[in-house]
RNA sequence: GGAGACGUGGCCGAGAGGUCGAAGGCACUCCCCUGCUAAGGGAGCAUACGCGCUAAAACGCGUAUCGAGGGUUCGAAUCCCUCCGUCUCCGCCA
């Protein structure tokens, strides 16, 4: 299966073809512009359900001016083009064209002004559109924040401990294998240093997840850049609104790079500006990367331990599918993430995020939350979203359908899983009274057959 | 980093300031012919947006797009500038 997976990618790459081109005047629309124009009311309503108010009067005013101005501009351009052709014909015949040239000159000043104003207007328009989040799917509950999320299922039973449970910090430091002080010396807060068997367990998790998704779930493994450009971040929706969450790498006069906050960015952007062959779909890609987040807005939250770090590892699942398949794919992809938790024997629950708690680009999101005994609660370990055509529209990612017409693909992704948090969950759920950690069965082959991590190990 | 070449539609490839959205070929779709596979003939075949028509399409008209952005010009695929990318040679580092 792993082999057919990589063969599939090579096949797909051949079918990917050459990039489509951006049309500067309308490239940034995120929601279907036609939908906005024709059904502003219902769009505004659905956006309001996720806390995004749309300024009706501003939008309508811009739209009205755009319409008349665009019509007028095109009219003038048409006149200019027609007259210019006449000049060409006259000159070709060696006749005098000065009368016609005077006519064009008369049009010119109005045309220049109209074009300038129209560009300005479209710029404003696009800025508004680019900042609008995706519309929630009808199955998404309306809610203001995480209290509106709905628990859909639970798997596994939290273990009963007959000794005081330690959290992962006490466990890891007790074993001498986890060291935040040194990480802080090297870099600062929100970094971790792991050693020995714990570092190996961390690596084992990555290998286990990748192997499972490639061999059993039909994904093709990819390796991508970790530094990306602005266009890619715009495509998946991190820009323009969430720049402060990202680490930015200046490059003198050149455009800056950004450290990826998730593999979603480089992997999904593989199909940016592409017209895929219908046979290339679905594309199922899995990718392990480090993720870098500034956590600018979460000062003071989860300061202890490795729950919330500036740098963490994640194995990400990405699917590029035909529009009519995306809801099916969403369920499938979420199951793929859940299976990792089940194989690891970690109790979890599946949450359906409400409108107010979903990410910017998502139409529907399931969060998987793993049981953390030390916190006595479930904590997010995976987030699986269907973006429908939202990212595809921003990226101009399309496929050629049966009518031979380019059509936007749907994109999905989900963590499968966040590695650091999985490590935390294993430590806390598999801890023993003596401070050692039992290694889950499925990871032992990756640990040289070891069954536990202990002070002696 | 230095020097040079290049970037045209799904693909290949002409085009060098005027009637070019772009010859020709391949691929694809439809039709005809041919009794199978092969071959031949004809037609069609970029995208987005606007306007008109429409229940919606189809369609018609228009505008923009020849790597991206800017400039010159009545008029730019074609000339100039900047950027991005690809290739070749040299240097440098592995």
XYZ file of C-alpha atoms (C1' of nucleotides) in Angstrom:
551
model
C 0.000 0.000 0.000
C 2.856 2.284 0.806
C 4.328 1.566 -2.591
C 1.142 2.138 -4.478
C 0.835 5.352 -2.507
C 4.069 6.784 -3.825
C 3.301 5.521 -7.307
C 0.024 7.353 -7.062
C 1.783 10.615 -6.308
C 4.112 10.269 -9.267
C 1.090 9.597 -11.426
C -0.694 12.581 -10.003
C 2.255 14.872 -10.510
C 2.250 14.003 -14.151
C -1.386 14.957 -14.371
C -1.020 18.174 -12.494
C -0.217 20.205 -15.566
C 0.841 23.799 -15.606
C -0.291 26.635 -13.396
C -3.361 28.657 -14.127
C -2.921 32.391 -14.025
C -4.148 34.878 -11.539
C -6.443 37.621 -12.622
C -5.261 40.500 -10.513
C -8.561 42.289 -10.367
C -10.501 39.446 -8.836
C -8.038 36.996 -7.420
C -8.741 37.560 -3.770
C -12.394 36.715 -3.454
C -12.833 34.054 -0.816
C -16.526 33.483 -0.889
C -18.124 33.132 -4.251
C -18.487 36.715 -5.423
C -21.650 35.854 -7.314
C -23.162 34.445 -4.157
C -22.347 37.604 -2.258
C -23.910 39.803 -4.886
C -27.028 37.766 -5.424
C -27.695 36.599 -1.872
C -26.133 39.177 0.370
C -28.864 38.745 2.965
C -28.417 35.047 3.576
C -24.629 35.267 3.370
C -24.635 38.034 5.951
C -26.865 35.932 8.169
C -24.602 32.926 8.002
C -21.562 35.076 8.681
C -23.303 36.685 11.612
C -23.745 33.232 13.124
C -19.997 33.054 13.464
C -19.681 36.544 14.821
C -18.739 38.318 11.645
C -20.856 41.351 10.916
C -20.880 42.479 7.335
C -21.265 46.200 6.719
C -24.281 46.268 4.468
C -24.303 49.903 3.543
C -20.594 49.959 2.802
C -20.799 46.808 0.759
C -23.832 47.918 -1.204
C -22.373 51.345 -1.833
C -19.104 49.877 -3.084
C -20.979 47.395 -5.220
C -23.176 50.033 -6.815
C -20.266 52.262 -7.646
C -18.261 49.322 -8.917
C -21.035 48.346 -11.285
C -21.526 51.706 -12.947
C -17.834 52.450 -13.003
C -16.909 49.107 -14.485
C -19.509 49.440 -17.203
C -18.367 52.939 -18.039
C -14.701 51.952 -18.025
C -15.272 49.043 -20.344
C -17.292 51.256 -22.632
C -14.439 53.751 -22.871
C -11.897 50.998 -23.372
C -14.022 49.684 -26.184
C -14.066 53.095 -27.866
C -10.343 53.468 -27.487
C -9.670 50.016 -28.900
C -11.973 50.582 -31.862
C -10.438 53.945 -32.706
C -6.913 52.639 -32.290
C -7.644 49.915 -34.774
C -8.870 52.544 -37.209
C -5.607 54.407 -36.785
C -3.750 51.255 -37.583
C -5.781 50.676 -40.727
C -5.470 54.266 -41.907
C -1.735 54.293 -41.371
C -1.482 50.968 -43.094
C -3.052 52.526 -46.154
C -0.820 55.583 -45.798
C -3.710 57.884 -45.017
C -3.951 60.685 -42.471
C -5.026 59.535 -39.006
C -4.732 62.739 -37.053
C -8.511 63.277 -36.787
C -9.033 59.878 -35.206
C -6.047 60.363 -32.930
C -7.629 63.536 -31.656
C -10.785 61.597 -30.822
C -8.815 59.073 -28.780
C -7.029 61.844 -26.948
C -10.398 63.258 -25.952
C -11.398 59.966 -24.344
C -8.139 59.448 -22.594
C -8.457 61.623 -19.535
C -11.838 60.223 -18.571
C -10.624 56.717 -19.183
C -7.519 57.155 -17.066
C -9.558 58.537 -14.202
C -12.128 55.771 -14.474
C -9.508 53.047 -14.534
C -7.712 54.481 -11.531
C -10.894 54.787 -9.513
C -12.032 51.307 -10.489
C -8.744 49.783 -9.373
C -8.977 51.591 -6.092
C -12.502 50.332 -5.638
C -11.631 46.750 -6.464
C -8.790 46.970 -3.998
C -11.166 47.972 -1.215
C -13.580 45.313 -2.298
C -10.969 42.596 -2.232
C -9.670 43.684 1.148
C -13.163 43.229 2.550
C -13.646 39.887 0.843
C -10.284 38.523 1.888
C -11.140 39.189 5.525
C -14.469 37.346 5.418
C -14.401 33.871 6.976
C -15.939 30.823 5.376
C -19.645 30.120 5.669
C -20.496 27.431 8.222
C -22.076 24.215 6.971
C -25.734 23.806 7.878
C -24.921 20.996 10.310
C -22.747 23.281 12.434
C -24.399 24.407 15.686
C -24.635 28.114 16.262
C -22.686 29.294 19.261
C -20.542 32.126 20.505
C -17.528 30.240 21.851
C -16.286 26.810 22.907
C -19.167 26.396 25.323
C -21.370 25.988 22.253
C -19.444 22.964 20.982
C -21.231 19.630 20.928
C -19.770 16.358 22.132
C -20.535 13.658 19.560
C -18.875 10.576 20.941
C -16.465 9.185 23.507
C -14.040 6.342 23.113
C -12.216 4.533 25.902
C -12.502 4.766 29.640
C -10.185 6.986 31.641
C -8.033 4.775 33.791
C -8.539 4.712 37.570
C -5.283 5.367 39.391
C -4.530 3.968 42.838
C -1.715 6.439 43.346
C -1.431 10.191 42.991
C -1.114 11.006 39.282
C 1.714 13.231 38.126
C 1.430 15.569 35.194
C 3.799 15.136 32.250
C 6.186 17.782 33.561
C 6.737 16.050 36.883
C 6.947 12.706 35.124
C 9.428 13.806 32.483
C 11.592 15.831 34.801
C 11.431 13.058 37.375
C 12.880 10.703 34.800
C 15.512 13.267 33.914
C 14.376 13.157 30.289
C 12.430 16.395 29.971
C 14.105 19.736 30.643
C 12.353 23.065 30.273
C 15.004 25.079 32.108
C 17.684 24.267 29.586
C 15.290 24.876 26.689
C 14.552 28.286 28.199
C 18.277 28.997 28.408
C 18.806 28.039 24.764
C 15.743 29.843 23.431
C 13.157 31.068 25.916
C 9.807 30.057 27.296
C 7.509 27.708 25.376
C 10.302 25.433 24.226
C 11.147 21.939 25.383
C 14.238 19.775 25.507
C 13.829 16.004 25.500
C 16.471 13.378 26.001
C 17.061 9.655 25.779
C 14.086 7.336 25.650
C 11.626 10.183 25.818
C 13.108 11.812 22.711
C 12.984 8.409 21.106
C 9.361 7.876 22.080
C 8.591 11.217 20.482
C 10.263 10.085 17.267
C 8.548 6.693 17.533
C 5.179 8.415 17.551
C 5.979 10.251 14.336
C 7.041 7.043 12.607
C 4.055 5.135 13.904
C 1.610 7.759 12.678
C 3.230 8.076 9.262
C 3.402 4.309 8.820
C -0.232 3.858 9.792
C -1.532 6.554 7.462
C 0.547 5.458 4.496
C 0.187 1.699 4.901
C -3.367 1.469 6.193
C -5.170 4.645 5.213
C -3.858 5.188 1.703
C -2.006 8.461 2.135
C 1.143 9.426 0.292
C 3.912 10.827 2.424
C 5.306 14.197 1.404
C 8.187 16.319 2.559
C 7.793 20.071 2.189
C 9.504 23.388 2.870
C 9.064 24.771 6.385
C 9.554 28.350 5.264
C 6.813 29.630 2.995
C 5.873 32.786 1.163
C 2.906 35.073 1.704
C 0.946 33.685 -1.226
C 0.821 30.260 0.369
C -0.378 31.675 3.679
C -3.022 33.659 1.891
C -4.153 30.533 0.080
C -4.905 28.570 3.231
C -6.316 31.607 5.028
C -3.678 32.481 7.657
C -3.136 35.797 5.882
C -4.111 38.573 5.788
C -5.908 38.322 9.133
C -3.604 36.314 11.366
C -0.127 37.574 10.689
C 0.564 38.105 14.405
C 0.303 34.354 15.021
C 3.200 33.646 12.684
C 6.975 33.803 12.933
C 8.254 36.011 10.167
C 11.746 35.731 8.723
C 12.939 38.931 7.031
C 15.274 38.606 4.070
C 16.597 42.085 3.414
C 14.995 43.439 0.276
C 13.429 40.154 -0.691
C 9.944 39.141 0.399
C 9.947 37.629 3.888
C 9.525 33.963 4.615
C 7.199 32.682 7.285
C 7.741 29.613 9.447
C 4.854 27.258 8.859
C 2.288 27.147 11.689
C 1.093 23.799 10.355
C 1.874 21.436 7.482
C -1.522 22.367 6.113
C 0.098 25.412 4.536
C 2.817 23.842 2.387
C 0.878 20.649 1.683
C -2.396 22.246 0.613
C -0.535 24.806 -1.472
C 0.913 21.988 -3.544
C -2.197 22.379 -5.684
C -2.258 26.184 -5.738
C -2.624 27.522 -9.293
C -3.018 24.022 -10.657
C -5.656 22.434 -12.818
C -5.671 18.778 -11.814
C -6.888 15.961 -13.980
C -10.105 14.459 -12.651
C -8.329 11.100 -12.319
C -5.803 12.676 -9.959
C -8.462 13.056 -7.280
C -8.701 12.365 -4.462
C -5.209 13.382 -3.423
C -4.492 12.036 0.054
C -1.292 13.370 1.540
C 0.333 12.893 4.923
C 3.184 15.010 6.145
C 5.248 15.297 9.281
C 6.604 18.778 10.007
C 7.542 20.957 12.884
C 5.041 23.762 13.450
C 5.912 27.224 14.649
C 3.469 29.532 16.378
C 4.057 32.824 18.076
C 1.171 32.259 20.512
C 0.908 36.021 20.635
C -2.694 35.945 21.785
C -2.310 33.283 24.454
C 0.068 34.843 26.950
C -0.409 33.180 30.306
C -2.302 30.157 28.932
C -0.819 26.686 29.331
C 2.486 28.132 30.430
C 3.418 24.929 32.212
C 4.637 21.971 30.221
C 4.614 21.207 26.541
C 0.938 21.626 25.766
C 1.438 24.983 24.076
C 4.846 25.519 22.501
C 6.399 27.844 19.960
C 7.680 24.740 18.194
C 6.020 21.342 18.037
C 5.757 18.377 15.715
C 2.626 17.336 13.944
C 1.622 14.670 11.472
C -0.933 16.238 9.183
C -3.498 14.656 6.882
C -4.569 16.589 3.798
C -7.121 15.621 1.200
C -7.864 17.330 -2.099
C -11.180 16.026 -3.393
C -14.037 16.582 -5.791
C -16.689 18.893 -4.298
C -19.367 16.236 -4.065
C -17.016 13.970 -2.096
C -15.809 16.350 0.563
C -18.314 15.565 3.321
C -17.664 11.887 2.987
C -13.937 12.629 3.038
C -14.343 14.724 6.170
C -15.786 11.784 8.076
C -13.148 9.452 6.693
C -10.248 11.734 7.542
C -11.509 12.274 11.068
C -11.729 8.518 11.530
C -8.123 8.188 10.375
C -7.059 10.501 13.184
C -9.244 8.706 15.720
C -7.749 5.363 14.805
C -4.322 6.596 15.896
C -5.721 7.393 19.331
C -7.440 4.026 19.502
C -4.316 2.127 18.519
C -2.463 4.004 21.237
C -5.223 3.204 23.714
C -5.831 6.840 24.593
C -9.379 7.773 25.666
C -10.776 10.616 23.646
C -13.950 12.369 22.618
C -15.061 13.946 19.359
C -16.383 17.489 19.483
C -18.320 19.285 16.802
C -17.211 22.905 16.890
C -19.895 25.557 16.899
C -19.932 28.535 14.553
C -18.171 30.814 17.026
C -15.250 28.463 17.718
C -14.337 27.390 14.183
C -11.248 28.491 12.347
C -11.407 31.235 9.759
C -11.327 29.024 6.656
C -13.407 26.121 7.883
C -16.952 25.168 6.949
C -17.072 22.455 9.602
C -14.587 21.218 12.154
C -14.340 18.224 14.448
C -11.911 18.482 17.316
C -10.569 15.332 18.887
C -9.803 15.740 22.549
C -7.614 13.311 24.476
C -8.009 12.501 28.142
C -5.316 14.005 30.370
C -5.527 12.448 33.866
C -3.447 15.140 35.545
C -5.770 17.842 34.304
C -8.812 15.647 34.739
C -10.116 16.837 31.408
C -10.056 16.300 27.685
C -7.643 18.471 25.675
C -7.522 19.131 21.954
C -5.124 16.857 20.103
C -6.520 17.019 16.588
C -8.651 19.313 14.512
C -10.236 18.014 11.311
C -11.826 20.483 8.922
C -13.561 20.651 5.601
C -12.847 23.955 3.888
C -15.037 23.220 0.895
C -13.986 25.608 -1.906
C -12.818 28.385 0.407
C -9.111 27.672 0.241
C -9.375 26.399 -3.324
C -10.841 29.693 -4.435
C -8.097 31.651 -2.744
C -5.512 29.301 -4.234
C -7.137 28.859 -7.632
C -6.868 25.107 -7.149
C -9.057 23.356 -9.675
C -9.633 20.140 -11.535
C -10.987 19.492 -15.001
C -14.468 18.042 -14.689
C -16.436 15.809 -17.044
C -17.547 18.799 -19.086
C -13.865 19.548 -19.505
C -14.320 22.705 -17.463
C -12.040 23.770 -14.617
C -13.864 23.551 -11.316
C -12.672 24.390 -7.815
C -11.602 21.424 -5.699
C -12.491 21.004 -2.055
C -9.735 20.840 0.527
C -9.617 19.174 3.936
C -7.088 18.594 6.619
C -6.706 17.250 10.077
C -4.005 16.530 12.592
C -3.183 12.913 12.723
C -1.984 13.801 15.403
C -0.233 16.602 17.257
C 2.848 14.723 18.391
C 3.816 16.699 21.495
C 0.369 16.460 22.975
C 0.212 12.772 22.140
C 3.453 12.300 24.034
C 1.980 14.169 26.985
C -1.125 11.981 26.864
C 0.893 8.776 26.757
C 3.030 9.879 29.665
C 0.103 10.778 31.830
C -2.165 7.868 30.889
C 0.529 5.189 30.975
C 2.365 6.324 34.094
C 3.164 3.932 36.888
C 3.415 4.441 40.644
C 7.215 4.464 40.479
C 7.239 7.307 37.980
C 8.023 5.099 34.993
C 5.945 5.084 31.813
C 4.687 1.954 30.098
C 5.164 2.070 26.340
C 1.961 1.314 24.380
C 2.164 -1.953 22.464
C 2.045 -0.423 19.012
C 5.071 1.751 19.720
C 7.345 -0.979 21.061
C 8.658 -2.022 17.649
C 9.809 1.572 17.228
C 11.481 1.512 20.657
C 13.764 -1.411 20.116
C 11.279 -3.659 21.876
C 11.391 -1.708 25.148
C 8.243 -2.003 27.269
C 8.717 0.957 29.579
C 10.623 4.142 30.123
C 12.033 4.357 33.598
C 14.863 5.888 35.518
C 16.773 2.664 34.931
C 15.989 2.545 31.213
C 27.692 35.682 -5.896
C 29.360 36.690 -11.549
C 28.007 36.014 -17.000
C 24.428 34.613 -20.447
C 19.701 32.437 -22.372
C 14.648 31.901 -21.579
C 9.251 32.219 -19.498
C 3.058 32.392 -25.138
C -3.440 28.400 -24.427
C -4.184 21.171 -21.504
C 0.846 20.097 -24.081
C 4.528 21.445 -28.076
C 5.497 25.745 -30.738
C 5.112 30.465 -34.260
C 4.574 35.588 -33.637
C 9.458 40.946 -32.972
C 4.569 47.901 -32.150
C -1.331 47.938 -35.495
C -7.097 44.364 -38.050
C -3.561 38.893 -32.486
C -7.016 35.910 -27.871
C -2.880 34.903 -30.497
C -0.477 30.570 -36.913
C 0.625 25.381 -36.989
C 0.862 20.674 -34.577
C -0.558 17.213 -30.531
C -4.379 15.920 -27.122
C -9.661 16.233 -26.356
C -15.215 16.601 -28.023
C -18.892 16.105 -31.912
C -20.026 14.749 -37.019
C -18.843 12.216 -41.783
C -16.285 8.296 -44.353
C -14.214 3.562 -43.866
C -17.268 -3.137 -41.957
C -13.025 -4.626 -36.685
C -7.348 -2.235 -34.292
C -5.154 1.609 -38.005
C -6.011 5.610 -41.341
C -8.834 9.856 -43.738
C -12.322 14.397 -44.030
C -15.178 18.464 -41.458
C -16.391 21.408 -37.139
C -15.445 22.796 -32.191
C -12.054 23.461 -28.218
C -8.555 29.253 -22.676
C -10.047 31.757 -18.188
C -12.303 35.495 -15.359
C -15.428 39.480 -15.037
C -19.276 42.989 -16.883
C -23.686 43.967 -19.761
C -27.888 41.924 -22.498
C -31.199 37.726 -22.920
C -33.026 33.718 -19.616
C -36.657 30.559 -14.526
C -31.604 29.059 -14.889
C -28.471 27.778 -18.680
C -27.144 27.916 -23.565
C -26.140 32.137 -26.312
C -24.787 37.269 -27.903
C -21.855 41.702 -27.095
C -17.880 43.858 -24.387
C -13.438 44.198 -21.128
C -9.084 42.078 -19.174
C -5.370 38.337 -19.282
C 0.925 35.860 -23.674
C 5.476 34.571 -15.722
C 4.086 39.103 -12.099
C 4.061 44.392 -11.422
C 5.043 49.188 -13.413
C 6.340 52.471 -17.749
C 6.471 54.393 -23.085
C 2.505 54.748 -27.034
C -3.520 56.610 -30.093
C -2.295 51.241 -29.900
C 2.239 46.362 -26.455
C 2.774 39.075 -26.520
C 6.175 42.391 -29.295
C 9.973 48.342 -26.710
C 11.884 50.013 -21.451
C 12.309 49.193 -15.907
C 11.666 46.127 -11.435
C 10.584 41.479 -9.402
C 9.723 36.071 -9.536
C 10.985 31.500 -11.765
C 13.677 28.019 -15.196
C 18.132 26.543 -17.892
C 23.646 26.873 -19.136
C 28.659 28.280 -17.764
C 32.028 30.223 -13.808
C 32.934 30.971 -8.607
C 31.712 29.445 -3.578
C 29.901 25.838 -0.021
C 28.830 20.819 0.964
